[in-house]
Amino acid sequence: MTKQFTFELNATDGAARTGVIHTPRGDIRTPAFMPVGTAATVKGMLPESVRATGADIILGNTYHLMLRPGAERIARLGGLHAFMAWDGPILTDSGGFQVMSLAKLRKITEDGVRFQSHIDGANEFLSPERAMEIQRQLGSDIQMVLDECPAFPATETQIERSLALSMRWAERSKAAFGEQPGRACFGIVQGGVFPHLRQRSAEALIEIGFDGYAVGGLAVGEGQSAMFEVLDAAVPLLPADRPRYLMGVGKPDDIVGAVSRGIDMFDCVLPTRSGRNGQAFTRAGTLNLRNARHAEDTAPLDAECRCPACRKFSRAYLHHVVKANEIIASMLLTWHNLTYYQDLMSGLRAAISAGTLASYAADCARSWAAEVETLSD
Amino acid sequence: MTKQFTFELNATDGAARTGVIHTPRGDIRTPAFMPVGTAATVKGMLPESVRATGADIILGNTYHLMLRPGAERIARLGGLHAFMAWDGPILTDSGGFQVMSLAKLRKITEDGVRFQSHIDGANEFLSPERAMEIQRQLGSDIQMVLDECPAFPATETQIERSLALSMRWAERSKAAFGEQPGRACFGIVQGGVFPHLRQRSAEALIEIGFDGYAVGGLAVGEGQSAMFEVLDAAVPLLPADRPRYLMGVGKPDDIVGAVSRGIDMFDCVLPTRSGRNGQAFTRAGTLNLRNARHAEDTAPLDAECRCPACRKFSRAYLHHVVKANEIIASMLLTWHNLTYYQDLMSGLRAAISAGTLASYAADCARSWAAEVETLSD
């Protein structure tokens, strides 16, 4: 196992790439999907089960962890990996996005952002330096710079002003990250749906120099075609020898489209949150297990899937436990959805290696059309 | 594997016994604790995890299953074992107790009990014949007669009248059970805290003839010493060659006391429900993980326990996930509590075999006194 953080590119197919990120805590096969482990748990899953789905790396949320149980406490307890019993790599976000979406009474200044905890209303403060300090205390393997996440829609002037602040914060974040052998610091390209601002952001980050580059500020309501246009403009500007991470994305077809455009890493709450809401992603499309048509269906959720929900139980059983709000419904559907996402990533990696990504993507799109049910939110 | 339901008694120690109930679906080592799988799931556990705790048999609730998803539906789907992916034996209650504790607008007649579903208010009816039909449709291995469960406290006159009805219902239940090779039908001794009524009940049931005998109407508020007095009076009246089942009991010390008095089988929601409430049963006593004193405790819940909660996580982590209402808190503490209960049963079986039950019971009582925290309800 390496002692350094390195990225090995093994094959390309058009703009798409497959490779391995080597870290002291283990390898991350790319393109990679990172299950979200918000509050030191991937909701409804034991760590060994997350690993069994095929995940090489998980994501932890700085915002949630700083509020409860607190970064200093996790540090005293030996770091996030030991605390939550996950020995693989962990990427942590900077808290910026959750401050925007969850916290109350936000006040942003050049220095940082003051806000009130959504848990107990306590006054909190996050600056680039504090965000990096927290991620270091957690022991995160991939640490994200603090950025400002503007709401969507925003005017070009708003985005330009926000971007300028985010780039100054990126520089302070990198300085605060300092030297942490084996760990990585990623910058985040902002700029909304404006290609020239995305370009300005990418150039500013490359000038600072990061171990990897994320594309942020997407999947906030702009729609898939606008998102793909941003990727078409931004991804070619990023260094080919560093991992590229599309934050907070997405649905299976978003992922396939983004991989085709050269993205290497993803995270999204969709497979876990949807699972807790009775919704399943399958090879035949998206299903809502709440629907009465599943009540006496003895078929498995997805006949090709290797997860416990599909190997041991019928759609009829899953319908029953979803309707009865049983914990096992969240457990099984989360496990299934994460397995489906990991199998999709595995399929994408194999297709890129074989140079058959276009036909793999077309096969996915065709099979997803078989069974599509309206999903609730 | 046997094709018949038989009970093999292997050793005794005072009134306590250890043995094996042989069923076509597998052996049940006694004294046995049956985890409660109310609505076709032991809450928060996958079936293979329930098995891993050491459980040989689980309990299913007729009342819940008849309302949702319905006994006829489960029969069409291949029976309860296939539906919930538990291939070991299942004991089902008759629904009588839940009708008393959960249903609305109960009306009891000689024929049976009319009530409204607590789920949707639908009018429902349960008679001895219907209770047995449902249990047969579920495919239950051990089926319980329908009895009337009087509230506590009740006068001697009330208990006497209720008991008479329950004994007439027991006879009708046995007739409705009919012949089901490999499956068993158990009678239920009622009679409140009145020894002569318990005796009358036991004699009436033995006259009918059952494959096993339960003691019902306890753990309803009478207290441990009254419960033990009833067992002292009732258990010696029951045939030694049939399993004896104390329904709905109990805390670890209740179980040790009842085993010492000759009980072979137990069920209780305590380990599962307490687990979901952040409470843990350990070798050192009962713990409430919500308490702040656990917040930075790196020790495991129970250093001698083999469950994932104890092998992989600290008390500090369990405290955090309980406070954050994370699903993994329910999963881990349920797994732990069921493991603790099964290890207690295993210890009791070994002690009875070795003729050392009294010292084992004294050791348990002494170790439970080490850490006792107030438990919420």
Coordinates of N, CA and C in Angstrom, one line a residue, chain A residues 38-41 43-48 65 68-69 73 76-77 82-85 276 295-298 308 311-314 316-317 319-321 323-328 330-332 335, chain B residues 38-41 43-48 65 68-69 73 76-77 82-85 276 295-298 308 311-314 316-317 319-321 323-328 330-332 335:
Chain A
T38 N -23.2 10.9 6.4 CA -23.4 12.3 7.0 C -22.8 12.4 8.4
A39 N -23.5 11.7 9.3 CA -23.2 11.9 10.8 C -22.4 10.7 11.3
A40 N -21.4 10.3 10.6 CA -20.6 9.2 11.0 C -21.3 7.9 10.9
T41 N -22.2 7.8 9.9 CA -22.9 6.6 9.6 C -23.5 6.7 8.2
K43 N -26.5 6.0 6.6 CA -27.8 5.7 7.2 C -28.3 4.3 6.9
G44 N -28.6 3.5 7.9 CA -29.2 2.2 7.7 C -28.3 1.1 7.3
M45 N -26.9 1.3 7.4 CA -26.0 0.4 6.9 C -24.9 0.2 8.0
L46 N -24.4 -1.0 8.2 CA -23.2 -1.2 8.9 C -22.0 -1.0 8.0
P47 N -20.9 -0.6 8.5 CA -19.7 -0.3 7.6 C -19.3 -1.5 6.8
E48 N -19.4 -2.7 7.3 CA -19.0 -3.9 6.6 C -20.0 -4.1 5.4
L65 N -20.8 16.9 11.5 CA -19.9 16.3 12.5 C -19.4 17.4 13.4
R68 N -22.3 17.9 15.9 CA -22.5 16.7 16.7 C -21.8 15.5 16.2
P69 N -20.9 14.8 16.8 CA -20.5 15.0 18.2 C -19.4 16.1 18.4
R73 N -14.0 16.3 19.7 CA -14.4 15.0 20.4 C -14.0 13.9 19.5
R76 N -10.3 13.4 19.8 CA -9.9 12.8 21.1 C -10.2 11.3 21.1
L77 N -11.3 10.9 20.3 CA -11.7 9.5 20.2 C -10.9 8.7 19.2
A82 N -11.7 5.5 13.0 CA -11.9 4.6 14.2 C -13.3 4.7 14.8
F83 N -13.7 6.0 14.9 CA -15.0 6.3 15.5 C -16.1 5.5 14.9
M84 N -16.2 5.6 13.5 CA -17.3 4.9 12.8 C -17.0 3.6 12.2
A85 N -15.8 3.1 12.6 CA -15.4 1.7 12.1 C -15.4 1.5 10.6
R276 N -34.6 5.0 2.0 CA -35.4 5.2 3.2 C -36.8 5.6 2.8
A295 N -47.8 -5.6 -4.3 CA -48.3 -6.2 -3.0 C -48.2 -7.8 -3.1
E296 N -48.4 -8.4 -4.3 CA -48.3 -9.8 -4.3 C -47.3 -10.3 -5.4
D297 N -46.4 -9.5 -5.6 CA -45.4 -9.8 -6.7 C -44.2 -10.6 -6.0
T298 N -44.1 -11.9 -6.4 CA -43.1 -12.7 -5.8 C -41.7 -12.5 -6.4
P308 N -28.8 -8.4 -0.6 CA -29.7 -9.3 0.2 C -31.2 -9.0 -0.1
R311 N -31.7 -11.1 -3.3 CA -31.4 -12.5 -3.2 C -32.4 -13.2 -2.2
K312 N -32.9 -12.5 -1.2 CA -33.7 -13.2 -0.2 C -35.1 -12.8 -0.1
F313 N -35.5 -11.7 -0.7 CA -36.9 -11.2 -0.5 C -37.6 -10.9 -1.8
S314 N -38.9 -10.9 -1.8 CA -39.7 -10.6 -2.9 C -40.1 -9.1 -2.9
A316 N -43.1 -8.3 -3.0 CA -44.3 -8.3 -2.1 C -43.8 -8.0 -0.6
Y317 N -42.7 -8.6 -0.2 CA -42.2 -8.4 1.1 C -41.7 -6.9 1.3
H319 N -42.7 -4.4 -0.4 CA -43.9 -3.5 -0.3 C -44.5 -3.5 1.1
H320 N -44.6 -4.7 1.7 CA -45.1 -4.8 3.1 C -44.3 -4.0 4.1
V321 N -43.0 -4.2 4.1 CA -42.2 -3.5 5.1 C -42.1 -2.0 4.9
K323 N -44.7 -0.2 3.6 CA -46.0 0.3 4.0 C -46.0 0.3 5.6
A324 N -45.4 -0.7 6.2 CA -45.5 -0.8 7.7 C -44.4 0.1 8.3
N325 N -43.6 0.8 7.5 CA -42.5 1.7 8.1 C -41.6 0.9 8.9
E326 N -41.2 -0.3 8.5 CA -40.3 -1.1 9.3 C -38.9 -0.7 9.0
I327 N -38.0 -0.8 10.0 CA -36.6 -0.4 9.8 C -36.0 -1.2 8.7
I328 N -36.4 -2.5 8.6 CA -35.7 -3.4 7.6 C -36.0 -2.9 6.2
S330 N -35.8 0.3 5.2 CA -34.7 1.3 5.0 C -33.4 0.5 4.8
M331 N -33.2 -0.5 5.6 CA -32.0 -1.3 5.5 C -31.8 -2.0 4.2
L332 N -32.9 -2.7 3.8 CA -32.8 -3.5 2.5 C -32.7 -2.6 1.3
W335 N -29.3 -0.8 1.0 CA -28.3 -1.8 0.6 C -28.5 -2.1 -0.9
Chain B
T38 N -42.8 -9.2 15.1 CA -44.2 -8.7 15.0 C -44.8 -8.8 13.6
A39 N -44.3 -7.9 12.8 CA -44.9 -7.7 11.5 C -44.1 -8.3 10.4
A40 N -43.7 -9.6 10.6 CA -42.8 -10.3 9.6 C -41.4 -9.7 9.5
T41 N -40.9 -9.2 10.6 CA -39.6 -8.7 10.8 C -39.2 -8.5 12.2
K43 N -37.6 -6.3 14.3 CA -37.3 -4.9 14.0 C -35.8 -4.5 14.0
G44 N -35.3 -4.0 12.9 CA -33.9 -3.6 12.9 C -32.9 -4.6 12.5
M45 N -33.4 -5.9 12.3 CA -32.5 -7.0 12.0 C -32.8 -7.7 10.7
L46 N -31.7 -8.1 10.0 CA -32.0 -9.1 8.9 C -32.1 -10.5 9.5
P47 N -32.8 -11.4 8.9 CA -33.0 -12.7 9.4 C -31.7 -13.5 9.7
E48 N -30.7 -13.3 8.8 CA -29.4 -14.0 9.1 C -28.7 -13.4 10.3
L65 N -50.2 -9.5 11.7 CA -50.1 -10.0 10.4 C -51.5 -10.2 9.7
R68 N -52.1 -6.6 8.5 CA -51.2 -6.2 7.4 C -50.1 -7.1 7.4
P69 N -49.8 -7.8 6.3 CA -50.4 -7.7 5.0 C -51.7 -8.6 4.8
R73 N -53.0 -13.3 2.2 CA -52.0 -12.8 1.3 C -50.7 -13.6 1.6
R76 N -50.9 -17.0 0.1 CA -50.7 -17.0 -1.4 C -49.2 -16.8 -1.7
L77 N -48.5 -16.1 -0.9 CA -47.1 -15.8 -1.1 C -46.2 -16.9 -0.6
A82 N -41.2 -18.2 4.1 CA -40.7 -17.8 2.8 C -40.8 -16.3 2.7
F83 N -41.9 -15.7 3.1 CA -42.2 -14.3 3.0 C -41.1 -13.5 3.7
M84 N -40.8 -13.8 5.0 CA -39.8 -13.1 5.7 C -38.4 -13.6 5.7
A85 N -38.2 -14.7 4.9 CA -36.9 -15.3 4.7 C -36.3 -15.8 6.0
R276 N -34.1 -0.1 20.5 CA -34.5 1.0 19.7 C -34.6 2.3 20.5
A295 N -20.3 9.8 26.5 CA -20.0 10.5 25.3 C -18.5 10.4 24.9
E296 N -17.6 10.2 25.8 CA -16.2 10.0 25.4 C -15.6 8.7 25.9
D297 N -16.5 7.7 26.1 CA -16.0 6.4 26.6 C -15.6 5.5 25.5
T298 N -14.3 5.2 25.4 CA -13.9 4.4 24.3 C -14.0 2.9 24.5
P308 N -21.6 -7.2 16.8 CA -20.9 -6.1 16.1 C -20.8 -4.8 16.9
R311 N -17.9 -5.5 19.3 CA -16.6 -5.8 18.6 C -16.0 -4.6 17.9
K312 N -16.9 -3.8 17.3 CA -16.4 -2.8 16.4 C -16.6 -1.3 16.9
F313 N -17.4 -1.1 17.8 CA -17.7 0.3 18.2 C -17.5 0.5 19.7
S314 N -17.4 1.8 20.0 CA -17.2 2.3 21.4 C -18.5 2.7 22.0
A316 N -18.9 5.5 23.1 CA -18.9 6.9 22.7 C -19.7 7.0 21.3
Y317 N -19.4 6.0 20.4 CA -20.1 6.0 19.1 C -21.5 5.7 19.3
H319 N -23.4 6.2 21.9 CA -24.0 7.4 22.5 C -24.3 8.4 21.3
H320 N -23.3 8.6 20.5 CA -23.5 9.6 19.4 C -24.7 9.2 18.5
V321 N -24.7 8.0 18.0 CA -25.8 7.6 17.1 C -27.2 7.5 17.7
K323 N -28.1 9.6 20.2 CA -28.5 11.0 20.3 C -28.9 11.5 19.0
A324 N -28.3 11.1 17.9 CA -28.6 11.6 16.6 C -29.8 10.8 15.9
N325 N -30.4 9.9 16.7 CA -31.5 9.1 16.1 C -31.2 8.4 14.8
E326 N -29.9 7.9 14.7 CA -29.5 7.2 13.5 C -30.1 5.8 13.5
I327 N -30.4 5.3 12.4 CA -30.9 3.9 12.2 C -29.9 2.9 12.8
I328 N -28.6 3.2 12.6 CA -27.6 2.2 13.0 C -27.7 2.1 14.6
S330 N -30.4 1.8 16.4 CA -31.4 0.7 16.6 C -30.8 -0.6 16.2
M331 N -30.1 -0.6 15.0 CA -29.6 -1.9 14.5 C -28.6 -2.5 15.5
L332 N -27.6 -1.7 15.9 CA -26.5 -2.2 16.7 C -27.0 -2.6 18.1
W335 N -29.2 -5.8 17.9 CA -28.3 -6.9 17.7 C -27.6 -7.2 19.1

